[in-house]
XYZ file of C-alpha atoms in Angstrom:
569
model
C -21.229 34.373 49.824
C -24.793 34.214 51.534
C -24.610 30.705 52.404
C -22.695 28.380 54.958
C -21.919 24.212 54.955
C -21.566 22.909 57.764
C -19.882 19.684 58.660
C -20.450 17.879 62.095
C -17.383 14.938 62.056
C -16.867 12.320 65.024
C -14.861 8.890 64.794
C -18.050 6.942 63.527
C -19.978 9.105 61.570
C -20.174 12.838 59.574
C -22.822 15.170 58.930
C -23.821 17.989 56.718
C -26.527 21.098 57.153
C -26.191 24.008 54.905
C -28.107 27.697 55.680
C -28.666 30.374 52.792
C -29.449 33.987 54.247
C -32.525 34.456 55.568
C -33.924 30.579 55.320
C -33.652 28.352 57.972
C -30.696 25.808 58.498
C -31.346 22.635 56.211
C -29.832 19.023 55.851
C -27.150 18.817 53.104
C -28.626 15.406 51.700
C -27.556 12.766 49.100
C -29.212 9.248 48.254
C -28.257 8.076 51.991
C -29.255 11.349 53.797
C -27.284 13.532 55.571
C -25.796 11.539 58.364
C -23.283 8.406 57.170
C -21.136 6.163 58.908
C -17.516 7.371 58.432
C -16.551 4.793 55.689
C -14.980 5.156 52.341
C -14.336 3.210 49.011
C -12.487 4.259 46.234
C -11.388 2.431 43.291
C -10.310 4.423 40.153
C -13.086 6.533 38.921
C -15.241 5.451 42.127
C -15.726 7.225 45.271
C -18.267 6.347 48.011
C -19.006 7.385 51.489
C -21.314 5.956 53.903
C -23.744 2.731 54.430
C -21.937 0.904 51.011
C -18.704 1.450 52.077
C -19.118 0.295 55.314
C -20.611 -3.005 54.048
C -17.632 -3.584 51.795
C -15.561 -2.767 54.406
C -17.208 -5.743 57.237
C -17.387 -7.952 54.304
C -13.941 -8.169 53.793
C -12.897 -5.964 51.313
C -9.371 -4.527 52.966
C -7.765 -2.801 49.405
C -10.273 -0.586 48.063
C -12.294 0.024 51.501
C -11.758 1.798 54.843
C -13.034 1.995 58.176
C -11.489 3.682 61.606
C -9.874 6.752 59.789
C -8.705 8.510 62.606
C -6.709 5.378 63.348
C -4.958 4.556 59.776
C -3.856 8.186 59.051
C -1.429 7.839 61.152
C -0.001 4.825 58.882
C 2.913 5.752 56.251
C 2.403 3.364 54.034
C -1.754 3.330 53.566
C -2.582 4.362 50.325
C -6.085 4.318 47.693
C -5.991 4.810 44.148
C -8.868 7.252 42.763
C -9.073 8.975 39.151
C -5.690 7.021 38.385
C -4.012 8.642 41.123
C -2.136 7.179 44.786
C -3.388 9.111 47.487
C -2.631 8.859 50.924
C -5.365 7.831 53.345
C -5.536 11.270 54.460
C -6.957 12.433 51.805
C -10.256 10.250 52.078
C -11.805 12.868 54.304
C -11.066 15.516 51.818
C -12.868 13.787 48.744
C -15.738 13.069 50.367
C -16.341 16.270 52.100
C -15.979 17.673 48.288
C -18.591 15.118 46.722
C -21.373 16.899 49.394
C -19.900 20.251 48.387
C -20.239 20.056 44.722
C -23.846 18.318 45.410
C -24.505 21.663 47.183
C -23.420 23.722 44.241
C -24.893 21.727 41.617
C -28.844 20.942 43.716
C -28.787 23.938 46.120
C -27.489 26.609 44.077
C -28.539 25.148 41.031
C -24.844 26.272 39.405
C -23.410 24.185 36.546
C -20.245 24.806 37.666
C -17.232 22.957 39.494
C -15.848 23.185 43.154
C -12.484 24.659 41.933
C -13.846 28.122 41.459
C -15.351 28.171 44.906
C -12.691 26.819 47.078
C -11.390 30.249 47.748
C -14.302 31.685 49.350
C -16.229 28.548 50.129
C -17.859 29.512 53.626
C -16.892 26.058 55.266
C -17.082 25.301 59.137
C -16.204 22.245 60.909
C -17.887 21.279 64.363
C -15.783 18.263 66.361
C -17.283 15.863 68.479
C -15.617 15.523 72.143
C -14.064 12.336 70.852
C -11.723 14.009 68.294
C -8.055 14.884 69.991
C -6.929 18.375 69.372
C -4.028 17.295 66.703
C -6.577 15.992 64.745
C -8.977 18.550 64.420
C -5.466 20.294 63.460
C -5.019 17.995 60.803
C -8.472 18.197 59.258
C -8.472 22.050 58.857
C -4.897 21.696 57.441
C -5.741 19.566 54.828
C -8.509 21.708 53.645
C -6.383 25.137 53.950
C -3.351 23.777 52.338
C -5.886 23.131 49.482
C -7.278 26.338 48.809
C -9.848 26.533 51.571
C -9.583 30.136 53.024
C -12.948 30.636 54.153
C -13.340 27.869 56.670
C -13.027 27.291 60.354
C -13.981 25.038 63.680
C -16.519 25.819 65.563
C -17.172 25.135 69.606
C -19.495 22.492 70.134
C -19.503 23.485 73.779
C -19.930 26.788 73.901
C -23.325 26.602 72.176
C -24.485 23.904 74.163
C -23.546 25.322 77.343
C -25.453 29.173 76.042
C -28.635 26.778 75.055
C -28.250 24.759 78.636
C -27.957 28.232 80.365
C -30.812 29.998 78.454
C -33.455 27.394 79.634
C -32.347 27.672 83.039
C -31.068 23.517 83.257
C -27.403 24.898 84.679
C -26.004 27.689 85.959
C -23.563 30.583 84.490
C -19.993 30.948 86.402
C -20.204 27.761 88.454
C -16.954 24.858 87.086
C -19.071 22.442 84.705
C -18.459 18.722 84.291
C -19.195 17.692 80.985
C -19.646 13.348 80.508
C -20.859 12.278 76.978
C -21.155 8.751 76.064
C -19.919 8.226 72.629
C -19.147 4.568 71.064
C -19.195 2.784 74.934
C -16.315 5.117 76.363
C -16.793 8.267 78.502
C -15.427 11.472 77.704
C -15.234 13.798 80.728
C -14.495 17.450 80.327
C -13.932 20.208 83.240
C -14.830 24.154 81.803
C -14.004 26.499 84.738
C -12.535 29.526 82.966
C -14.196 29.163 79.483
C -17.584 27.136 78.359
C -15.398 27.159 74.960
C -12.344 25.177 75.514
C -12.217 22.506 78.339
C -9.520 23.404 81.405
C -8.621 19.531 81.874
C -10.281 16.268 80.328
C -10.302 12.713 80.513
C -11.415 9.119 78.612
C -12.850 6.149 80.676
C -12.802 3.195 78.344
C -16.042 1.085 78.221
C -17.718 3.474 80.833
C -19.491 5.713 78.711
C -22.815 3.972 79.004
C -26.040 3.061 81.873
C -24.600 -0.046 82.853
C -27.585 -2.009 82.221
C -26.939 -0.473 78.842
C -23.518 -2.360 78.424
C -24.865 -5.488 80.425
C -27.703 -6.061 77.975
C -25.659 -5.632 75.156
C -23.245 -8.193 76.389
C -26.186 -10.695 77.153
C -27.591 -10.161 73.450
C -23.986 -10.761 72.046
C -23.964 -13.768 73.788
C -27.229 -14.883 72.911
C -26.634 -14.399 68.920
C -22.741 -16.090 69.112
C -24.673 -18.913 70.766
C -27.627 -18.398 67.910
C -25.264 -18.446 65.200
C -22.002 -20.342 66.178
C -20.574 -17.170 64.751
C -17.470 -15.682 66.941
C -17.027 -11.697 65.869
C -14.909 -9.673 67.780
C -16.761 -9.203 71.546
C -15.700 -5.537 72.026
C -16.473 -3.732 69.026
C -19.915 -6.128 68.290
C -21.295 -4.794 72.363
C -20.636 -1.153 70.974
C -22.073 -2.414 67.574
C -25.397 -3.630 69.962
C -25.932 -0.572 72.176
C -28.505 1.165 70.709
C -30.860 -2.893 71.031
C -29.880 -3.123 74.058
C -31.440 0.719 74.477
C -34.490 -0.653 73.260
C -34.923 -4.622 74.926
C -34.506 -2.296 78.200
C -37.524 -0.264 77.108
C -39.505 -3.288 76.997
C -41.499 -3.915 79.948
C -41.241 -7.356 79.932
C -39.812 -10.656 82.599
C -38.502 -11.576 78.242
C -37.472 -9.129 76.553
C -36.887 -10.393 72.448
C -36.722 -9.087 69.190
C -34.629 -9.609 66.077
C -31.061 -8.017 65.744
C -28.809 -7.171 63.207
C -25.311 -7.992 63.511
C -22.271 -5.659 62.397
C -21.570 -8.221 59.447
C -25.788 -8.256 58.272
C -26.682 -11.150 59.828
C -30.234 -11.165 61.925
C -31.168 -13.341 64.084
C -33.776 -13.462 66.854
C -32.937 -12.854 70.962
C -34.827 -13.750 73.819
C -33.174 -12.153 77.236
C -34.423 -12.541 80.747
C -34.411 -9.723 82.761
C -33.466 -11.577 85.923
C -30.065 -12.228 84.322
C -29.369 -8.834 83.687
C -30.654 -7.995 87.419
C -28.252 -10.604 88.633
C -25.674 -9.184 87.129
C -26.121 -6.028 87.742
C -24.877 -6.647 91.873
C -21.223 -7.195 90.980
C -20.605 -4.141 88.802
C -17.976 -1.640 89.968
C -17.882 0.806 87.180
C -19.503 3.393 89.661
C -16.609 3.765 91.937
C -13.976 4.211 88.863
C -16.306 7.054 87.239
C -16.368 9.050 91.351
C -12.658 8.540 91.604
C -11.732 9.951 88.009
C -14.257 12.752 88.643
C -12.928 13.812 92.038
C -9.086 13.530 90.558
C -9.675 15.869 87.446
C -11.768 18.574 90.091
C -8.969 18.045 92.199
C -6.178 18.738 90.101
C -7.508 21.984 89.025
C -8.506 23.119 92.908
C -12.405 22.857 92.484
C -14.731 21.931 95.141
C -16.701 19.464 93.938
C -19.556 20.492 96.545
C -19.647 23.287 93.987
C -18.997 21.584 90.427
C -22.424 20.905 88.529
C -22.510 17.561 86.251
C -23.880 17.493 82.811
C -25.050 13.915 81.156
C -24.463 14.058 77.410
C -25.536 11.440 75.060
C -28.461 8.637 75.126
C -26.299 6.238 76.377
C -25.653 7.754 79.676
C -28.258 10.074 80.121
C -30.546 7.827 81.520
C -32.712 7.871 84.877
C -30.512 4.896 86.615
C -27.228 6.595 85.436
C -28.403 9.770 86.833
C -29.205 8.523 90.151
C -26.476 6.639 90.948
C -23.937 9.957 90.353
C -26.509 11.896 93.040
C -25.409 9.215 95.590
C -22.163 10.888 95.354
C -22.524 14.748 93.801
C -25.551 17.359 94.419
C -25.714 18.849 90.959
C -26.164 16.408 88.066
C -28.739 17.085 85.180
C -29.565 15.763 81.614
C -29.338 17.181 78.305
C -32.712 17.175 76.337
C -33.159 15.033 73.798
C -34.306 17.608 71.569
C -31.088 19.303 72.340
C -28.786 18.575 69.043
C -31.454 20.667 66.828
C -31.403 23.572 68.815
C -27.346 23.772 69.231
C -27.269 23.776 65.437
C -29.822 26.687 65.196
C -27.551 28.538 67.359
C -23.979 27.704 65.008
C -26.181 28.850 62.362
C -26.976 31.960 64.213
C -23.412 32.638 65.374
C -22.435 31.900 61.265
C -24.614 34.600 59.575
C -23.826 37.322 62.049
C -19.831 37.134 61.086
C -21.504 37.528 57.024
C -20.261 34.004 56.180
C -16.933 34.808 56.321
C -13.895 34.210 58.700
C -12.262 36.805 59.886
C -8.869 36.889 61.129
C -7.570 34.031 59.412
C -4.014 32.440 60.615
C -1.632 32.084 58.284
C -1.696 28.281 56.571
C 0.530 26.258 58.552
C 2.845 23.764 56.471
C 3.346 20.447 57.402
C 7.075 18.961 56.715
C 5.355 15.634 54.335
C 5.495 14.806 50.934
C 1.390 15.483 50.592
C 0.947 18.682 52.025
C 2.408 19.638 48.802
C -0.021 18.662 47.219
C -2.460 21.511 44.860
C -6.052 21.218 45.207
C -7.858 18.453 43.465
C -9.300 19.897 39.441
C -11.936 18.653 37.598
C -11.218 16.411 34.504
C -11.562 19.000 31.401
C -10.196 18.851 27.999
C -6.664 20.233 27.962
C -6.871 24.396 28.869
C -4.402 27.359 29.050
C -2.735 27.094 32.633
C -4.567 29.765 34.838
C -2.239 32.416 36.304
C -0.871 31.476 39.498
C -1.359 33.072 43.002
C 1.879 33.251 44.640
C 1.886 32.444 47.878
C 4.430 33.310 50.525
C 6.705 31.162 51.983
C 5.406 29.534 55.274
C 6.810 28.753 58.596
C 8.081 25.521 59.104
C 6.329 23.372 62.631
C 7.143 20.616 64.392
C 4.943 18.041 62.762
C 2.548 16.093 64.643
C 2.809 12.621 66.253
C 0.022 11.378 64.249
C 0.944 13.003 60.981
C 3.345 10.853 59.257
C 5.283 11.659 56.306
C 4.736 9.927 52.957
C 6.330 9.333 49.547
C 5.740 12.047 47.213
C 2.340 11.509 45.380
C 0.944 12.733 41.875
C -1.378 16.226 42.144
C -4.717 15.633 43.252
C -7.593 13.334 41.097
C -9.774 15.293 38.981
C -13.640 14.807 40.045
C -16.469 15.208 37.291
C -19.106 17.061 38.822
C -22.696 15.923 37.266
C -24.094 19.037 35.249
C -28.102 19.935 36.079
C -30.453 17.083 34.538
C -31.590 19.263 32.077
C -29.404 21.660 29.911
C -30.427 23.524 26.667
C -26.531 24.352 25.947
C -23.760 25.055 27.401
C -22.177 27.881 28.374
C -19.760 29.840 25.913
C -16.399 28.454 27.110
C -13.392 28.054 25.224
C -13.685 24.728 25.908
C -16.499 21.684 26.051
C -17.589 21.068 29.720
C -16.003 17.731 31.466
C -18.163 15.008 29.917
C -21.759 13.538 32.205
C -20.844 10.886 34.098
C -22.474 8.855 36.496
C -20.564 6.894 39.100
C -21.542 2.961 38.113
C -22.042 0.508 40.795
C -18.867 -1.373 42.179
C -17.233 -3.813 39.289
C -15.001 -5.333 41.483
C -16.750 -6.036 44.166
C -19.890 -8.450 44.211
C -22.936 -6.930 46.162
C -24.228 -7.988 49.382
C -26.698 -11.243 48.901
C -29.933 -10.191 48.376
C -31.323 -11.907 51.818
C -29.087 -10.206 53.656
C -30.197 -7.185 55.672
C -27.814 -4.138 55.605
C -27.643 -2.589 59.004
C -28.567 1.307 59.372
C -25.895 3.452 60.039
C -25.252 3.195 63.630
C -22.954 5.155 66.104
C -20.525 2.406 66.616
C -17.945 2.068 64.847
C -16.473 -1.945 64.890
C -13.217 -3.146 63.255
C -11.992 -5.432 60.285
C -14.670 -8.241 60.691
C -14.208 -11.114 58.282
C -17.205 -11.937 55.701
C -18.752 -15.125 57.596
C -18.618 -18.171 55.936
C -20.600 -19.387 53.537
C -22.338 -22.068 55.727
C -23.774 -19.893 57.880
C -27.530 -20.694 58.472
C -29.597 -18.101 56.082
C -30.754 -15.257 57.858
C -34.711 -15.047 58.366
C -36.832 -12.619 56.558
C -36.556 -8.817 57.704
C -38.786 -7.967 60.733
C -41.551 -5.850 60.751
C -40.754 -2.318 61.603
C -41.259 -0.828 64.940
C -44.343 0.033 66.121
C -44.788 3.611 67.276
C -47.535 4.446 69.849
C -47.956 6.889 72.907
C -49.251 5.392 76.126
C -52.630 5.794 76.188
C -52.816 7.300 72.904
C -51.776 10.379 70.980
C -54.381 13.008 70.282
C -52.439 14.964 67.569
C -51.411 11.993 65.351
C -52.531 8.491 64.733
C -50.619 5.923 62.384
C -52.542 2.931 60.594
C -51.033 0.157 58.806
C -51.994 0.020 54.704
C -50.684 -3.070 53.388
C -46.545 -2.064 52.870
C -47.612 1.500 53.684
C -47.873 3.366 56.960
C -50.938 6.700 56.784
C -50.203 9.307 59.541
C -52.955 11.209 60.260
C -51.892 14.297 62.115
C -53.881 17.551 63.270
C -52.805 20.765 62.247
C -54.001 24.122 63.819
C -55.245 26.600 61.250
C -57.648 30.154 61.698
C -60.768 27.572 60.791
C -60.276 25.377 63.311
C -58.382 22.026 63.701
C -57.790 20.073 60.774
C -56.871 16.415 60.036
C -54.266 15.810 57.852
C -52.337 12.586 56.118
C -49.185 11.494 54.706
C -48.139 8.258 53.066
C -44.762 6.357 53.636
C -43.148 3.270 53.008
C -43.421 1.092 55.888
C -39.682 -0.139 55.428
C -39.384 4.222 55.551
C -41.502 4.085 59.057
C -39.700 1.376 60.386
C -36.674 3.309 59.913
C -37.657 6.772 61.246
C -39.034 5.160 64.296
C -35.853 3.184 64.886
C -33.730 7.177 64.761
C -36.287 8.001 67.700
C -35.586 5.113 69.714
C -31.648 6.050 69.544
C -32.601 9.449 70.411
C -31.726 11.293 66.793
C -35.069 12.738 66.530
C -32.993 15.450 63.948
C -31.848 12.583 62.144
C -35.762 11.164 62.387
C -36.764 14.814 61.325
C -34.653 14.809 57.949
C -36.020 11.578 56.605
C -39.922 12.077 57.516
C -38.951 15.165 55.279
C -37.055 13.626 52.971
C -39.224 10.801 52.396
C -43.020 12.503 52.174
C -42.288 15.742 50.882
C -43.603 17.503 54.413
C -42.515 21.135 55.746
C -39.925 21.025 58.008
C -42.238 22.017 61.222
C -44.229 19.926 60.463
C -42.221 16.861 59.718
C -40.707 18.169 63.712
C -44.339 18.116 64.986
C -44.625 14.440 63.784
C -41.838 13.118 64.890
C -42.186 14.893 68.543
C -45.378 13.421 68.598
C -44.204 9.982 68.231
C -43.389 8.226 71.448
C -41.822 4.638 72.376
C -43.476 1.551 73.810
C-alpha cells in the first residue's frame, strides 16, 4: 500500500488529506470539500455528512439528524436506521469516514472495487484535536479495529507542531511548554515537560478560550440581531456560533463597525456595533486573573518554575496581539503560532507516514469492549447473494473494564451494506461470478423539505451550537445575500490584483518564469471568492488553499501563492 488517508477529527468538524508515494499530500474532497461540520443524516438508503446535515439538524429535524456526537454516544438508547438496519449512534462516525474512503478508492485510485477488500490493509491514521478526551480517541480507533481495520493508528498532533515550532527557532527544545488553544470559546491548556508527545498535566477553562474583545463583540452582535429579529436562540452556543464576525467587525477600523451576519438557524440580518460599547465593557472583565491562576496551579503541581515555562498561543481566537500582551504582564515567554502553521504540521505527518512504508508496525492486540455492538462484523456492500468467504479466525480477546462513556446497547443486526458508485464510464464489467451491486445514486432527502430558497445556508463554521428550533414562520424574510468580502492589501499588492466582472471575480497574478515575469488570470465565481476570502479571515488559509484549487483548476503552489497574497482590510 503506497498511499495514506488521513483523518483530522475535533468536536465540530472532520477532515481528510490523502498522500500517494512520491506526490505531495492532497485534500481528500467530495461535493462540500474536504473540511465539514461534524453532522450526520441517515435515513434508510441515505447517508450524509456535513453542511446538509447540519441544516436539517438546526431546522428541527431530531429523528433522522445529529449534531454534538461526542455527547450522544454516550446515550443507550440513541439509535439511526440506514440500509434497513438499527445502528447505534456510534456508528455514525464509522459510515461516514467509509463514504470518503470508498470516494478515495473509486476517484483516486480509479478502482471499481468496494471498501471490504481493503479494510485489512487500509493505511488509515487518525490525528485528534486537543479537545477530544483520551477515552474517546479510545473509542474511535476501537470501532474501526473491531471492524477489520488493522492498518490504522493516531497520530500526535503535538509532537509535530512542537518539531515545526522548534525548527524555525519560535521556542526552545528541553524547556516545560505551555500549550493554550482556543477551540469553540473554551481554553484548553496543556503542560509537556517530559515529552512534546503526550501532555504531563492539562486543563479546560470554559468560555476563556478567546481575546476577550473576541467574546465581547460576539455578545454585542448577538444582542444586536435578538433585538433585530425578536428571535431568542440559545445565548451560549449562538456567541460561539458568532466568533469568527466578531473576528472580523474587530478588524474594521471603524467608531461603527456593521455588516450582515448569518445566524446558526440561516437567518441574516444586518449589525451596526459601536466600538465605545465594546471599550466600555472591556474595564470590568476578569477573565485575565482566572487564566494566571489556572496557569500557575497546573506549573505548580508538577514543580515547574514558571520563570522558566515558555507559553504557546494556539488558535485564531486567542492568538491575537491584545491576548498576547496581557499574558506578558504576568509570564516572560509567550509566543504565537503562525497562521500558516496547520499546512506545514500536515507536511510533516505525511513525512513521518511514508518513512514507516504506510504501514503500522507493532500493532496491539484489538481490545474488546463488553457491548452488544462491538460484536458487530464490518459493514458489506449490497451484492446479489454469493458463496460465504472463508472466515479468519480470530483469537479470543481480553476482556477490559469498559469505559464511562461507552454504554452498552441492545444487540443490533450486522452492519448496512453501502453501494459504492462504479467509475462514470465502464465498457464491462469484470469477470465475476456474480453481477456488480447495481449504480446508485444517493437522491435528495424525501422526507425532509429543503431549506427555503431565500434562506442563506451558513458555511461550515468551527462552532458547534445545540438543538435550535426551526424559527417560526412569521419571522421577517431575510434580505438578499451580501456581497462577498472584499480582499485588498494595504496599499496594494504587487503580485496579484482582483477585478470585479459582473458575478465573476479575474485574479491577475504574476508568476516568475526563466523569461521574465509574467501576468497571469483565473476566473471564479464571485459567490466562490466571497467564500475563499471569508476561510482567510478565520485564519484557514489551507482550507482557503483547497477551494481556490478546487474551484479554478490551479496548481497547488500556486493556488498557496494566491491565497498568501491575499490580505484583510
Amino acid at each position: 500500500m503506497n498511499y495514506c488517508v488521513l483523518v483530522h477529527i475535533s468536536k465540530s468538524t472532520i477532515s481528510f488529506w490523502y498522500q500517494q508515494e512520491g506526490a505531495p499530500f492532497e485534500p481528500l474532497s467530495q461535493s462540500e470539500g474536504n473540511v465539514l461540520p461534524l453532522y450526520f443524516y441517515a435515513n434508510e438508503n441515505d447517508f450524509i455528512l456535513g453542511t446538509n446535515a447540519r441544516e436539517r439538524f438546526l431546522n428541527g429535524d431530531q429523528v433522522h439528524s445529529f449534531g454534538n456526537y461526542f455527547d450522544i454516544i454516550t446515550n443507550p438508547s440513541s439509535f439511526f436506521n440506514v440500509y434497513g438496519n438499527k445502528k447505534h449512534v456510534k456508528f455514525l462516525l464509522y459510515y461516514a469516514v467509509e463514504q470518503y474512503l470508498s470516494h478515495f478508492i473509486n476517484s483516486v485510485l480509479y478502482k471499481n472495487e468496494s471498501i471490504e477488500g481493503y479494510r485489512n490493509n487500509f493505511p488509515l491514521r487518525f490525528v485528534f484535536s486537543e479537545d477530544i478526551a483520551p477515552k474517546e480517541k479510545l473509542l474511535v480507533e476501537s470501532i474501526f479495529k473491531e471492524s477489520g481495520y488493522d492498518n490504522i493508528s493516531s497520530i500526535s498532533y503535538s509532537k509535530y507542531l512542537f518539531e515545526h515550532l522548534f525548527n524555525n527557532g519560535i521556542i526552545n527544545k528541553g524547556v516545560p511548554t505551555l500549550l493554550l488553544t482556543g477551540i469553540d470559546g473554551n481554553l484548553y491548556v496543556e503542560l509537556f515537560c517530559k515529552s512534546i508527545e503526550n501532555s504531563d498535566g492539562h486543563l479546560v477553562l470554559e468560555d476563556e478560550g478567546a481575546d476577550p474583545r473576541i467574546k465581547i463583540m460576539a455578545k454585542m452582535i448577538y444582542d444586536d440581531a435578538m433585538g433585530t429579529t425578536r428571535m431568542n436562540l440559545n445565548e451560549k452556543s449562538e456567541i460561539a456560533h458568532l466568533i469568527p464576525y466578531a473576528l472580523d467587525f474587530l478588524a474594521q477600523d471603524s467608531a461603527i463597525p456593521k455588516g450582515d451576519v448569518t445566524l446558526s438557524d440561516g437567518t441574516t440580518c444586518w449589525v451596526k456595533l459601536k466600538r465605545k460599547d465594546l471599550d466600555d465593557r472591556l474595564l470590568y472583565y476578569e477573565g485575565d486573573n482566572k487564566i494566571y491562576k489556572s496557569i500557575e496551579k497546573l506549573v505548580t503541581v508538577n514543580n515547574i518554575s514558571l520563570n522558566t515555562a515558555q507559553i504557546v498561543l494556539h488558535g485564531d481566537s486567542i492568538n491575537t496581539s491584545f491576548f498576547l500582551e496581557r499574558l506578558l504582564k504576568k509570564f516572560s515567554h509567550v509566543a504565537g503560532v503562525p497562521q500558516n502553521t496547520e499546512y506545514e504540521v500536515i507536511k510533516l505527518l505525511f513525512q513521518h507516514i511514508s518513512k514507516t512504508g504506510y504501514v503500522e508496525q507493532n500493532l496491539p492486540p484489538v481490545k474488546s469492549v463488553p457491548t452488544a455492538t462491538s460484536l458487530v462484523p464490518p459493514v458489506k456492500t449490497a451484492t446479489a447473494p454469493v458463496a460465504a468467504p472463508p472466515q479468519r479466525t480470530v483469537p479470543p480477546q481480553p476482556v477490559r473494564t469498559i469505559s464511562p462513556h461507552v454504554v452498552a446497547t441492545p444487540p443490533i443486526a450486522a452492519p448496512p451494506p453501502r453501494a459504492v458508485p462504479p467509475p462514470p464510464v465502464r465498457t464491462a464489467p469484470p469477470p465475476r461470478a456474480v453481477p456488480p451491486p447495481p449504480v446508485r445514486t444517493v437522491p435528495p432527502p424525501r422526507t425532509v423539505p429543503p431549506p427555503p430558497p431565500a434562506r442563506t445556508v451558513p458555511p461550515p463554521r468551527a462552532s458547534v451550537p445545540p438543538h435550535i428550533a426551526a424559527p417560526s414562520a412569521k419571522a421577517t424574510p431575510p434580505p438578499p445575500p451580501p456581497p462577498p468580502p472584499k480582499a485588498s492589501t494595504p496599499g496594494g499588492n504587487p503580485d496579484l490584483e482582483v477585478v470585479d466582472n459582473n458575478s465573476m471575480v479575474i485574479l491577475k497574478y504574476k508568476v516568475k518564469s526563466s523569461a521574465g515575469e509574467e501576468i497571469k488570470t483565473t476566473k471564479l465565481k464571485k459567490t466562490d471568492f466571497g467564500k475563499i476570502v471569508e476561510l482567510v479571515k478565520s485564519g484557514s488559509k489551507l482550507n482557503a488553499v483547497s477551494t481556490l484549487k478546487e474551484k479554478t483548476g490551479l496548481s497547488l503552489k500556486s493556488s498557496k501563492d494566491i491565497i498568501d497574497s491575499i490580505k484583510i482590510k
